[in-house]
DNA sequence: CATTTACGATACGGAACCGTTTCGTATCGT
DNA sequence: ACGATACGAAACGGTTCCGTATCGTAAATG
């Protein structure tokens, strides 16, 4: 995908790294502005990137492949909990929901949903982004159960939904415009924690 | 059901009520199948409804107006709590999330999100559907605070997010395919309730 | 029966887009 | 300098869609 394979010395003009980056950037920008994944146009991407359409088709075989690559760049590493206390770790993780490395991710995600609902491929892509983060939280909860900080009979998957859901609908779906997002992670964690804490 | 306005006796052939219903039905069906609100086509609607395009344009001035009317039919009345216990009422309300009168609503909602994010008009439409249900839950929580069943210092809006979020991401976003939706409302309510209950 | 309007079907002009190709130019290795 | 390749821009044929117009037919009123 990226132009320079190591082995063959390129005989002619090498492909511009800037162009490839500009194309990816333009794609993410357009998605973040609310264009549906299927409503986005190659011509709009090319125009936004200041690039000819041929330059895009020289690198990707079609729109689907380009979108796949663009979305893949959003998969940042999930935040790493400090391991000090379960409460602190959960606040960190809950606060990070919708705060991926790229701030556009939160705006792109809802645009991806309609496709993910029908296309198993896009659904798998979404899950592949979500699952690593879920794994981190799952481990924090298991740790809490082992250490006795959390109830032994805890339903971990439901608990994760209880921690994740409120932030997700607020940050991604903009469910209630009046809520304060900055203090919300702490409130949610404390609310749930008091319920699930062993005594 | 009476398509005919009473006042003027219609001189010619009256408009078919069946056609209008078929058009609305076809629109909702297509949306429920995953078509984005902006990717849907009048020709597809006409074909699905078994109707000529002219029949649509005789009733609605354009696509936007038709979609508005179609979406409006999804606004069923929110469920009414029994008022017996806060826990029972909350389980009822949480269980009803994504279970509107029309089962297609849950599939249509995510398709509406990309538009709602950019267009204030669509956002207002979404909120007008959500807000009445939120009001019911808010009243149940306030009642619980007054009766002493819930803590006096409860943050009602955050609590609603904690109750609504988990079910919403599960039913609408299909967040975790392994979770059991039928037992989830009770688990979520009990989880949150134990945290917010006054002792 | 005559008139009036709606019906489904079909065709139209105009616009947007896709994916490809062709320009003339710019930039590399040799 | 030279050939090779990538570049941005533009045009192409083909498809899809919108909103309108035009068919012949169907269903109401008078």
GROMACS .gro file of C-alpha atoms (C1' of nucleotides) in nm:
model
  458
    1UNK     CA    1   0.000   0.000   0.000
    2UNK     CA    2   0.259   0.255   0.095
    3UNK     CA    3   0.454   0.314  -0.218
    4UNK     CA    4   0.810   0.212  -0.152
    5UNK     CA    5   0.862  -0.158  -0.131
    6UNK     CA    6   1.223  -0.208  -0.033
    7UNK     CA    7   1.346  -0.462  -0.285
    8UNK     CA    8   1.315  -0.301  -0.627
    9UNK     CA    9   1.483   0.029  -0.690
   10UNK     CA   10   1.213   0.239  -0.847
   11UNK     CA   11   1.297   0.325  -1.205
   12UNK     CA   12   1.095   0.644  -1.229
   13UNK     CA   13   0.951   0.911  -1.012
   14UNK     CA   14   0.862   0.773  -0.671
   15UNK     CA   15   0.513   0.809  -0.537
   16UNK     CA   16   0.456   1.110  -0.320
   17UNK     CA   17   0.413   1.023   0.045
   18UNK     CA   18   0.241   1.355   0.091
   19UNK     CA   19  -0.027   1.267  -0.160
   20UNK     CA   20  -0.110   0.940   0.013
   21UNK     CA   21  -0.134   1.113   0.348
   22UNK     CA   22  -0.344   1.393   0.205
   23UNK     CA   23  -0.584   1.139   0.058
   24UNK     CA   24  -0.627   0.957   0.389
   25UNK     CA   25  -0.664   1.286   0.574
   26UNK     CA   26  -0.925   1.413   0.330
   27UNK     CA   27  -1.119   1.090   0.361
   28UNK     CA   28  -1.126   1.110   0.739
   29UNK     CA   29  -1.214   1.478   0.728
   30UNK     CA   30  -1.511   1.418   0.502
   31UNK     CA   31  -1.632   1.130   0.715
   32UNK     CA   32  -1.596   1.340   1.027
   33UNK     CA   33  -1.812   1.608   0.869
   34UNK     CA   34  -2.101   1.366   0.857
   35UNK     CA   35  -2.086   1.210   0.513
   36UNK     CA   36  -2.206   0.856   0.522
   37UNK     CA   37  -1.956   0.595   0.425
   38UNK     CA   38  -2.157   0.516   0.116
   39UNK     CA   39  -2.247   0.872   0.032
   40UNK     CA   40  -1.887   0.986   0.020
   41UNK     CA   41  -1.752   1.044  -0.329
   42UNK     CA   42  -1.409   0.982  -0.471
   43UNK     CA   43  -1.427   1.316  -0.646
   44UNK     CA   44  -1.490   1.493  -0.319
   45UNK     CA   45  -1.195   1.314  -0.163
   46UNK     CA   46  -0.969   1.403  -0.454
   47UNK     CA   47  -1.080   1.765  -0.451
   48UNK     CA   48  -1.033   1.794  -0.075
   49UNK     CA   49  -0.689   1.635  -0.092
   50UNK     CA   50  -0.583   1.856  -0.381
   51UNK     CA   51  -0.514   1.545  -0.583
   52UNK     CA   52  -0.622   1.397  -0.911
   53UNK     CA   53  -0.853   1.100  -0.900
   54UNK     CA   54  -0.595   0.896  -1.090
   55UNK     CA   55  -0.354   0.942  -0.803
   56UNK     CA   56  -0.604   0.771  -0.576
   57UNK     CA   57  -0.676   0.486  -0.813
   58UNK     CA   58  -0.303   0.433  -0.859
   59UNK     CA   59  -0.286   0.336  -0.490
   60UNK     CA   60  -0.621   0.176  -0.413
   61UNK     CA   61  -0.835  -0.041  -0.638
   62UNK     CA   62  -1.157   0.130  -0.537
   63UNK     CA   63  -1.351   0.322  -0.279
   64UNK     CA   64  -1.397   0.030  -0.041
   65UNK     CA   65  -1.025  -0.039  -0.014
   66UNK     CA   66  -0.950   0.326   0.046
   67UNK     CA   67  -1.209   0.354   0.320
   68UNK     CA   68  -1.080   0.038   0.483
   69UNK     CA   69  -0.728   0.177   0.496
   70UNK     CA   70  -0.846   0.516   0.616
   71UNK     CA   71  -1.048   0.367   0.899
   72UNK     CA   72  -0.764   0.142   0.998
   73UNK     CA   73  -0.551   0.445   1.083
   74UNK     CA   74  -0.800   0.531   1.354
   75UNK     CA   75  -0.722   0.217   1.547
   76UNK     CA   76  -0.499   0.367   1.810
   77UNK     CA   77  -0.373   0.163   2.102
   78UNK     CA   78  -0.620   0.150   2.392
   79UNK     CA   79  -0.516   0.340   2.703
   80UNK     CA   80  -0.318   0.147   2.959
   81UNK     CA   81  -0.451   0.145   3.315
   82UNK     CA   82  -0.207   0.229   3.592
   83UNK     CA   83  -0.309  -0.066   3.805
   84UNK     CA   84  -0.321   0.140   4.120
   85UNK     CA   85  -0.688   0.118   4.211
   86UNK     CA   86  -0.985  -0.022   4.027
   87UNK     CA   87  -1.171   0.304   4.060
   88UNK     CA   88  -0.889   0.508   3.910
   89UNK     CA   89  -0.843   0.264   3.625
   90UNK     CA   90  -1.212   0.261   3.544
   91UNK     CA   91  -1.233   0.640   3.543
   92UNK     CA   92  -0.940   0.646   3.304
   93UNK     CA   93  -1.097   0.390   3.073
   94UNK     CA   94  -1.446   0.539   3.084
   95UNK     CA   95  -1.305   0.883   3.024
   96UNK     CA   96  -1.119   0.757   2.720
   97UNK     CA   97  -1.436   0.636   2.549
   98UNK     CA   98  -1.478   0.831   2.231
   99UNK     CA   99  -1.141   0.993   2.292
  100UNK     CA  100  -0.927   0.795   2.058
  101UNK     CA  101  -0.600   0.932   1.933
  102UNK     CA  102  -0.781   1.098   1.648
  103UNK     CA  103  -1.057   1.332   1.766
  104UNK     CA  104  -1.243   1.270   1.442
  105UNK     CA  105  -1.309   0.911   1.546
  106UNK     CA  106  -1.602   1.009   1.766
  107UNK     CA  107  -1.771   1.180   1.474
  108UNK     CA  108  -1.691   0.907   1.227
  109UNK     CA  109  -1.824   0.622   1.436
  110UNK     CA  110  -2.196   0.701   1.403
  111UNK     CA  111  -2.150   0.744   1.029
  112UNK     CA  112  -2.015   0.392   1.018
  113UNK     CA  113  -2.307   0.233   1.198
  114UNK     CA  114  -2.559   0.204   0.917
  115UNK     CA  115  -2.310   0.007   0.712
  116UNK     CA  116  -2.199  -0.202   1.004
  117UNK     CA  117  -2.555  -0.309   1.060
  118UNK     CA  118  -2.584  -0.470   0.719
  119UNK     CA  119  -2.233  -0.552   0.607
  120UNK     CA  120  -2.066  -0.821   0.823
  121UNK     CA  121  -1.733  -0.695   0.701
  122UNK     CA  122  -1.784  -0.344   0.834
  123UNK     CA  123  -1.929  -0.485   1.152
  124UNK     CA  124  -1.613  -0.688   1.201
  125UNK     CA  125  -1.406  -0.378   1.144
  126UNK     CA  126  -1.596  -0.191   1.413
  127UNK     CA  127  -1.565  -0.479   1.656
  128UNK     CA  128  -1.193  -0.506   1.589
  129UNK     CA  129  -1.158  -0.147   1.706
  130UNK     CA  130  -1.384  -0.192   2.007
  131UNK     CA  131  -1.271  -0.531   2.131
  132UNK     CA  132  -0.915  -0.444   2.241
  133UNK     CA  133  -1.050  -0.163   2.457
  134UNK     CA  134  -1.313  -0.392   2.597
  135UNK     CA  135  -1.043  -0.645   2.683
  136UNK     CA  136  -0.856  -0.390   2.890
  137UNK     CA  137  -1.163  -0.301   3.089
  138UNK     CA  138  -1.254  -0.666   3.131
  139UNK     CA  139  -0.914  -0.734   3.283
  140UNK     CA  140  -0.947  -0.444   3.526
  141UNK     CA  141  -1.282  -0.580   3.644
  142UNK     CA  142  -1.145  -0.934   3.681
  143UNK     CA  143  -0.858  -0.795   3.880
  144UNK     CA  144  -1.105  -0.619   4.105
  145UNK     CA  145  -1.296  -0.940   4.162
  146UNK     CA  146  -0.978  -1.131   4.246
  147UNK     CA  147  -0.860  -0.865   4.486
  148UNK     CA  148  -1.197  -0.855   4.659
  149UNK     CA  149  -1.264  -0.494   4.563
  150UNK     CA  150  -1.559  -0.607   4.354
  151UNK     CA  151  -1.833  -0.857   4.424
  152UNK     CA  152  -1.748  -1.217   4.345
  153UNK     CA  153  -2.074  -1.278   4.158
  154UNK     CA  154  -2.021  -0.985   3.923
  155UNK     CA  155  -2.155  -1.017   3.568
  156UNK     CA  156  -1.854  -0.869   3.396
  157UNK     CA  157  -2.003  -0.820   3.052
  158UNK     CA  158  -2.313  -0.643   3.181
  159UNK     CA  159  -2.096  -0.431   3.408
  160UNK     CA  160  -1.888  -0.324   3.111
  161UNK     CA  161  -2.205  -0.223   2.930
  162UNK     CA  162  -2.308  -0.024   3.236
  163UNK     CA  163  -1.977   0.159   3.240
  164UNK     CA  164  -1.943   0.207   2.866
  165UNK     CA  165  -2.301   0.277   2.765
  166UNK     CA  166  -2.357   0.609   2.938
  167UNK     CA  167  -2.038   0.766   2.801
  168UNK     CA  168  -2.092   0.620   2.457
  169UNK     CA  169  -2.442   0.753   2.411
  170UNK     CA  170  -2.332   1.087   2.543
  171UNK     CA  171  -2.010   1.136   2.345
  172UNK     CA  172  -2.097   0.953   2.027
  173UNK     CA  173  -2.472   0.991   2.000
  174UNK     CA  174  -2.494   1.325   2.179
  175UNK     CA  175  -2.787   1.188   2.369
  176UNK     CA  176  -2.839   1.463   2.623
  177UNK     CA  177  -2.686   1.799   2.529
  178UNK     CA  178  -2.716   1.929   2.884
  179UNK     CA  179  -2.483   1.679   3.047
  180UNK     CA  180  -2.131   1.780   3.144
  181UNK     CA  181  -1.894   1.538   2.978
  182UNK     CA  182  -1.590   1.623   3.183
  183UNK     CA  183  -1.728   1.520   3.520
  184UNK     CA  184  -1.931   1.234   3.381
  185UNK     CA  185  -1.669   0.956   3.389
  186UNK     CA  186  -1.619   0.999   3.761
  187UNK     CA  187  -1.991   1.015   3.831
  188UNK     CA  188  -2.064   0.707   3.624
  189UNK     CA  189  -1.785   0.501   3.777
  190UNK     CA  190  -1.876   0.601   4.129
  191UNK     CA  191  -2.241   0.532   4.063
  192UNK     CA  192  -2.178   0.187   3.927
  193UNK     CA  193  -1.898   0.111   4.169
  194UNK     CA  194  -2.101   0.176   4.478
  195UNK     CA  195  -2.348  -0.072   4.343
  196UNK     CA  196  -2.105  -0.343   4.256
  197UNK     CA  197  -1.849  -0.295   4.528
  198UNK     CA  198  -1.827  -0.572   4.787
  199UNK     CA  199  -1.992  -0.397   5.078
  200UNK     CA  200  -5.785   0.716   0.783
  201UNK     CA  201  -6.013   0.959   0.603
  202UNK     CA  202  -5.796   1.085   0.324
  203UNK     CA  203  -6.079   1.298   0.200
  204UNK     CA  204  -6.105   1.635   0.365
  205UNK     CA  205  -6.472   1.690   0.442
  206UNK     CA  206  -6.540   2.032   0.300
  207UNK     CA  207  -6.495   1.999  -0.077
  208UNK     CA  208  -6.676   1.721  -0.253
  209UNK     CA  209  -6.410   1.575  -0.478
  210UNK     CA  210  -6.492   1.620  -0.842
  211UNK     CA  211  -6.283   1.334  -0.979
  212UNK     CA  212  -6.128   1.011  -0.866
  213UNK     CA  213  -6.023   1.032  -0.502
  214UNK     CA  214  -5.669   0.957  -0.396
  215UNK     CA  215  -5.606   0.604  -0.289
  216UNK     CA  216  -5.550   0.564   0.082
  217UNK     CA  217  -5.378   0.235   0.016
  218UNK     CA  218  -5.119   0.404  -0.203
  219UNK     CA  219  -5.023   0.654   0.066
  220UNK     CA  220  -4.988   0.381   0.325
  221UNK     CA  221  -4.786   0.163   0.090
  222UNK     CA  222  -4.549   0.452   0.025
  223UNK     CA  223  -4.489   0.513   0.395
  224UNK     CA  224  -4.449   0.141   0.460
  225UNK     CA  225  -4.201   0.101   0.176
  226UNK     CA  226  -4.000   0.396   0.303
  227UNK     CA  227  -3.975   0.252   0.653
  228UNK     CA  228  -3.894  -0.093   0.517
  229UNK     CA  229  -3.607   0.038   0.308
  230UNK     CA  230  -3.473   0.241   0.599
  231UNK     CA  231  -3.496  -0.061   0.826
  232UNK     CA  232  -3.293  -0.262   0.578
  233UNK     CA  233  -3.001  -0.030   0.631
  234UNK     CA  234  -3.031   0.231   0.361
  235UNK     CA  235  -2.902   0.562   0.481
  236UNK     CA  236  -3.152   0.841   0.490
  237UNK     CA  237  -2.966   1.021   0.218
  238UNK     CA  238  -2.887   0.712   0.012
  239UNK     CA  239  -3.247   0.610  -0.019
  240UNK     CA  240  -3.401   0.672  -0.360
  241UNK     CA  241  -3.748   0.774  -0.458
  242UNK     CA  242  -3.740   0.522  -0.736
  243UNK     CA  243  -3.667   0.243  -0.491
  244UNK     CA  244  -3.952   0.359  -0.271
  245UNK     CA  245  -4.192   0.372  -0.565
  246UNK     CA  246  -4.087   0.028  -0.686
  247UNK     CA  247  -4.116  -0.122  -0.339
  248UNK     CA  248  -4.458   0.032  -0.286
  249UNK     CA  249  -4.580  -0.078  -0.629
  250UNK     CA  250  -4.653   0.282  -0.712
  251UNK     CA  251  -4.560   0.529  -0.981
  252UNK     CA  252  -4.327   0.808  -0.883
  253UNK     CA  253  -4.591   1.062  -0.980
  254UNK     CA  254  -4.819   0.921  -0.712
  255UNK     CA  255  -4.555   1.009  -0.455
  256UNK     CA  256  -4.493   1.358  -0.585
  257UNK     CA  257  -4.868   1.418  -0.591
  258UNK     CA  258  -4.863   1.383  -0.210
  259UNK     CA  259  -4.525   1.510  -0.100
  260UNK     CA  260  -4.322   1.793  -0.250
  261UNK     CA  261  -3.994   1.603  -0.227
  262UNK     CA  262  -3.788   1.338  -0.059
  263UNK     CA  263  -3.726   1.531   0.262
  264UNK     CA  264  -4.095   1.584   0.328
  265UNK     CA  265  -4.173   1.219   0.266
  266UNK     CA  266  -3.899   1.105   0.501
  267UNK     CA  267  -4.014   1.346   0.768
  268UNK     CA  268  -4.368   1.209   0.752
  269UNK     CA  269  -4.249   0.849   0.747
  270UNK     CA  270  -4.030   0.897   1.053
  271UNK     CA  271  -4.305   1.076   1.236
  272UNK     CA  272  -4.519   0.762   1.227
  273UNK     CA  273  -4.260   0.590   1.442
  274UNK     CA  274  -4.327   0.819   1.736
  275UNK     CA  275  -4.534   0.587   1.947
  276UNK     CA  276  -4.644   0.682   2.294
  277UNK     CA  277  -4.386   0.603   2.562
  278UNK     CA  278  -4.477   0.318   2.800
  279UNK     CA  279  -4.659   0.415   3.115
  280UNK     CA  280  -4.507   0.302   3.445
  281UNK     CA  281  -4.736   0.128   3.691
  282UNK     CA  282  -4.620   0.338   3.984
  283UNK     CA  283  -4.596   0.040   4.213
  284UNK     CA  284  -4.225   0.033   4.289
  285UNK     CA  285  -3.937   0.230   4.147
  286UNK     CA  286  -3.752  -0.088   4.063
  287UNK     CA  287  -4.042  -0.235   3.866
  288UNK     CA  288  -4.102   0.089   3.679
  289UNK     CA  289  -3.738   0.123   3.587
  290UNK     CA  290  -3.719  -0.235   3.460
  291UNK     CA  291  -4.024  -0.166   3.247
  292UNK     CA  292  -3.877   0.153   3.104
  293UNK     CA  293  -3.530   0.013   3.048
  294UNK     CA  294  -3.676  -0.294   2.884
  295UNK     CA  295  -3.876  -0.076   2.648
  296UNK     CA  296  -3.568   0.099   2.512
  297UNK     CA  297  -3.544   0.022   2.144
  298UNK     CA  298  -3.880  -0.153   2.164
  299UNK     CA  299  -4.103   0.107   2.015
  300UNK     CA  300  -4.438   0.016   1.868
  301UNK     CA  301  -4.275  -0.042   1.533
  302UNK     CA  302  -3.997  -0.300   1.550
  303UNK     CA  303  -3.828  -0.132   1.257
  304UNK     CA  304  -3.753   0.171   1.472
  305UNK     CA  305  -3.452   0.007   1.634
  306UNK     CA  306  -3.298  -0.058   1.294
  307UNK     CA  307  -3.383   0.281   1.156
  308UNK     CA  308  -3.240   0.481   1.442
  309UNK     CA  309  -2.872   0.420   1.372
  310UNK     CA  310  -2.931   0.506   1.007
  311UNK     CA  311  -3.064   0.840   1.121
  312UNK     CA  312  -2.764   0.931   1.331
  313UNK     CA  313  -2.524   1.053   1.065
  314UNK     CA  314  -2.781   1.303   0.946
  315UNK     CA  315  -2.876   1.406   1.296
  316UNK     CA  316  -2.515   1.492   1.364
  317UNK     CA  317  -2.503   1.754   1.093
  318UNK     CA  318  -2.858   1.866   1.033
  319UNK     CA  319  -3.014   2.048   1.329
  320UNK     CA  320  -3.354   1.966   1.189
  321UNK     CA  321  -3.299   1.592   1.200
  322UNK     CA  322  -3.137   1.621   1.539
  323UNK     CA  323  -3.448   1.795   1.667
  324UNK     CA  324  -3.663   1.520   1.521
  325UNK     CA  325  -3.459   1.256   1.704
  326UNK     CA  326  -3.477   1.448   2.029
  327UNK     CA  327  -3.852   1.491   1.993
  328UNK     CA  328  -3.883   1.113   1.989
  329UNK     CA  329  -3.640   1.057   2.276
  330UNK     CA  330  -3.743   1.336   2.510
  331UNK     CA  331  -4.095   1.215   2.603
  332UNK     CA  332  -3.953   0.879   2.707
  333UNK     CA  333  -3.681   1.050   2.901
  334UNK     CA  334  -3.942   1.260   3.078
  335UNK     CA  335  -4.121   0.949   3.201
  336UNK     CA  336  -3.803   0.801   3.343
  337UNK     CA  337  -3.709   1.134   3.499
  338UNK     CA  338  -4.038   1.146   3.682
  339UNK     CA  339  -3.995   0.792   3.813
  340UNK     CA  340  -3.654   0.885   3.952
  341UNK     CA  341  -3.784   1.204   4.111
  342UNK     CA  342  -4.064   1.006   4.269
  343UNK     CA  343  -3.806   0.766   4.411
  344UNK     CA  344  -3.608   1.054   4.559
  345UNK     CA  345  -3.919   1.205   4.717
  346UNK     CA  346  -4.027   0.872   4.864
  347UNK     CA  347  -3.681   0.808   5.004
  348UNK     CA  348  -3.623   0.498   4.794
  349UNK     CA  349  -3.338   0.677   4.617
  350UNK     CA  350  -3.059   0.891   4.752
  351UNK     CA  351  -3.144   1.255   4.800
  352UNK     CA  352  -2.828   1.377   4.628
  353UNK     CA  353  -2.897   1.181   4.311
  354UNK     CA  354  -2.782   1.328   3.980
  355UNK     CA  355  -3.093   1.244   3.786
  356UNK     CA  356  -2.962   1.313   3.437
  357UNK     CA  357  -2.649   1.106   3.485
  358UNK     CA  358  -2.855   0.829   3.639
  359UNK     CA  359  -3.078   0.823   3.334
  360UNK     CA  360  -2.772   0.790   3.116
  361UNK     CA  361  -2.655   0.502   3.335
  362UNK     CA  362  -2.986   0.326   3.294
  363UNK     CA  363  -3.040   0.403   2.928
  364UNK     CA  364  -2.689   0.372   2.791
  365UNK     CA  365  -2.628   0.002   2.841
  366UNK     CA  366  -2.954  -0.103   2.677
  367UNK     CA  367  -2.915   0.148   2.399
  368UNK     CA  368  -2.571   0.040   2.293
  369UNK     CA  369  -2.680  -0.320   2.315
  370UNK     CA  370  -3.010  -0.301   2.128
  371UNK     CA  371  -2.938  -0.025   1.882
  372UNK     CA  372  -2.564  -0.048   1.828
  373UNK     CA  373  -2.538  -0.422   1.885
  374UNK     CA  374  -2.235  -0.353   2.095
  375UNK     CA  375  -2.170  -0.697   2.241
  376UNK     CA  376  -2.332  -0.984   2.050
  377UNK     CA  377  -2.283  -1.224   2.341
  378UNK     CA  378  -2.505  -1.043   2.588
  379UNK     CA  379  -2.852  -1.173   2.665
  380UNK     CA  380  -3.098  -0.892   2.600
  381UNK     CA  381  -3.390  -1.044   2.783
  382UNK     CA  382  -3.234  -1.053   3.128
  383UNK     CA  383  -3.037  -0.736   3.079
  384UNK     CA  384  -3.293  -0.478   3.190
  385UNK     CA  385  -3.325  -0.640   3.530
  386UNK     CA  386  -2.952  -0.675   3.571
  387UNK     CA  387  -2.886  -0.316   3.472
  388UNK     CA  388  -3.155  -0.175   3.698
  389UNK     CA  389  -3.045  -0.384   3.994
  390UNK     CA  390  -2.683  -0.295   3.934
  391UNK     CA  391  -2.750   0.075   3.923
  392UNK     CA  392  -3.016   0.065   4.190
  393UNK     CA  393  -2.797  -0.095   4.450
  394UNK     CA  394  -2.557   0.189   4.389
  395UNK     CA  395  -2.803   0.468   4.414
  396UNK     CA  396  -3.040   0.327   4.670
  397UNK     CA  397  -3.040   0.503   5.004
  398UNK     CA  398  -2.882   0.229   5.212
  399DC     C1'  399  -7.259   0.907  -2.090
  400DA     C1'  400  -6.932   1.298  -2.018
  401DT     C1'  401  -6.612   1.499  -1.714
  402DT     C1'  402  -6.270   1.508  -1.391
  403DT     C1'  403  -5.917   1.344  -1.131
  404DA     C1'  404  -5.594   0.963  -0.977
  405DC     C1'  405  -5.362   0.563  -1.113
  406DG     C1'  406  -4.924   0.272  -1.278
  407DA     C1'  407  -4.592   0.285  -1.620
  408DT     C1'  408  -4.261   0.496  -1.881
  409DA     C1'  409  -3.963   0.844  -2.077
  410DC     C1'  410  -3.721   1.269  -2.033
  411DG     C1'  411  -3.346   1.649  -1.925
  412DG     C1'  412  -3.026   1.758  -1.602
  413DA     C1'  413  -2.710   1.654  -1.252
  414DA     C1'  414  -2.389   1.376  -0.977
  415DC     C1'  415  -2.087   1.013  -0.943
  416DC     C1'  416  -1.776   0.609  -1.067
  417DG     C1'  417  -1.375   0.417  -1.261
  418DT     C1'  418  -1.083   0.478  -1.668
  419DT     C1'  419  -0.807   0.717  -1.981
  420DT     C1'  420  -0.551   1.082  -2.180
  421DC     C1'  421  -0.330   1.506  -2.148
  422DG     C1'  422   0.107   1.798  -2.057
  423DT     C1'  423   0.423   1.861  -1.671
  424DA     C1'  424   0.728   1.743  -1.274
  425DT     C1'  425   1.065   1.454  -1.062
  426DC     C1'  426   1.331   1.069  -1.000
  427DG     C1'  427   1.762   0.725  -1.125
  428DT     C1'  428   2.131   0.651  -1.443
  429DA     C1'  429   2.063   1.464  -2.106
  430DC     C1'  430   1.742   1.071  -2.122
  431DG     C1'  431   1.392   0.739  -2.022
  432DA     C1'  432   1.074   0.606  -1.685
  433DT     C1'  433   0.729   0.699  -1.380
  434DA     C1'  434   0.410   0.989  -1.091
  435DC     C1'  435   0.172   1.408  -1.082
  436DG     C1'  436  -0.279   1.732  -1.121
  437DA     C1'  437  -0.632   1.833  -1.438
  438DA     C1'  438  -0.967   1.720  -1.744
  439DA     C1'  439  -1.260   1.448  -2.026
  440DC     C1'  440  -1.502   1.015  -2.132
  441DG     C1'  441  -1.889   0.650  -2.125
  442DG     C1'  442  -2.195   0.440  -1.819
  443DT     C1'  443  -2.487   0.437  -1.430
  444DT     C1'  444  -2.803   0.625  -1.098
  445DC     C1'  445  -3.104   0.948  -0.930
  446DC     C1'  446  -3.433   1.359  -0.913
  447DG     C1'  447  -3.838   1.590  -1.037
  448DT     C1'  448  -4.148   1.654  -1.436
  449DA     C1'  449  -4.425   1.520  -1.822
  450DT     C1'  450  -4.697   1.212  -2.091
  451DC     C1'  451  -4.918   0.797  -2.187
  452DG     C1'  452  -5.365   0.493  -2.171
  453DT     C1'  453  -5.663   0.317  -1.800
  454DA     C1'  454  -5.953   0.322  -1.369
  455DA     C1'  455  -6.276   0.526  -1.058
  456DA     C1'  456  -6.549   0.874  -0.889
  457DT     C1'  457  -6.938   1.270  -0.979
  458DG     C1'  458  -7.316   1.476  -1.237
   0.00000   0.00000   0.00000
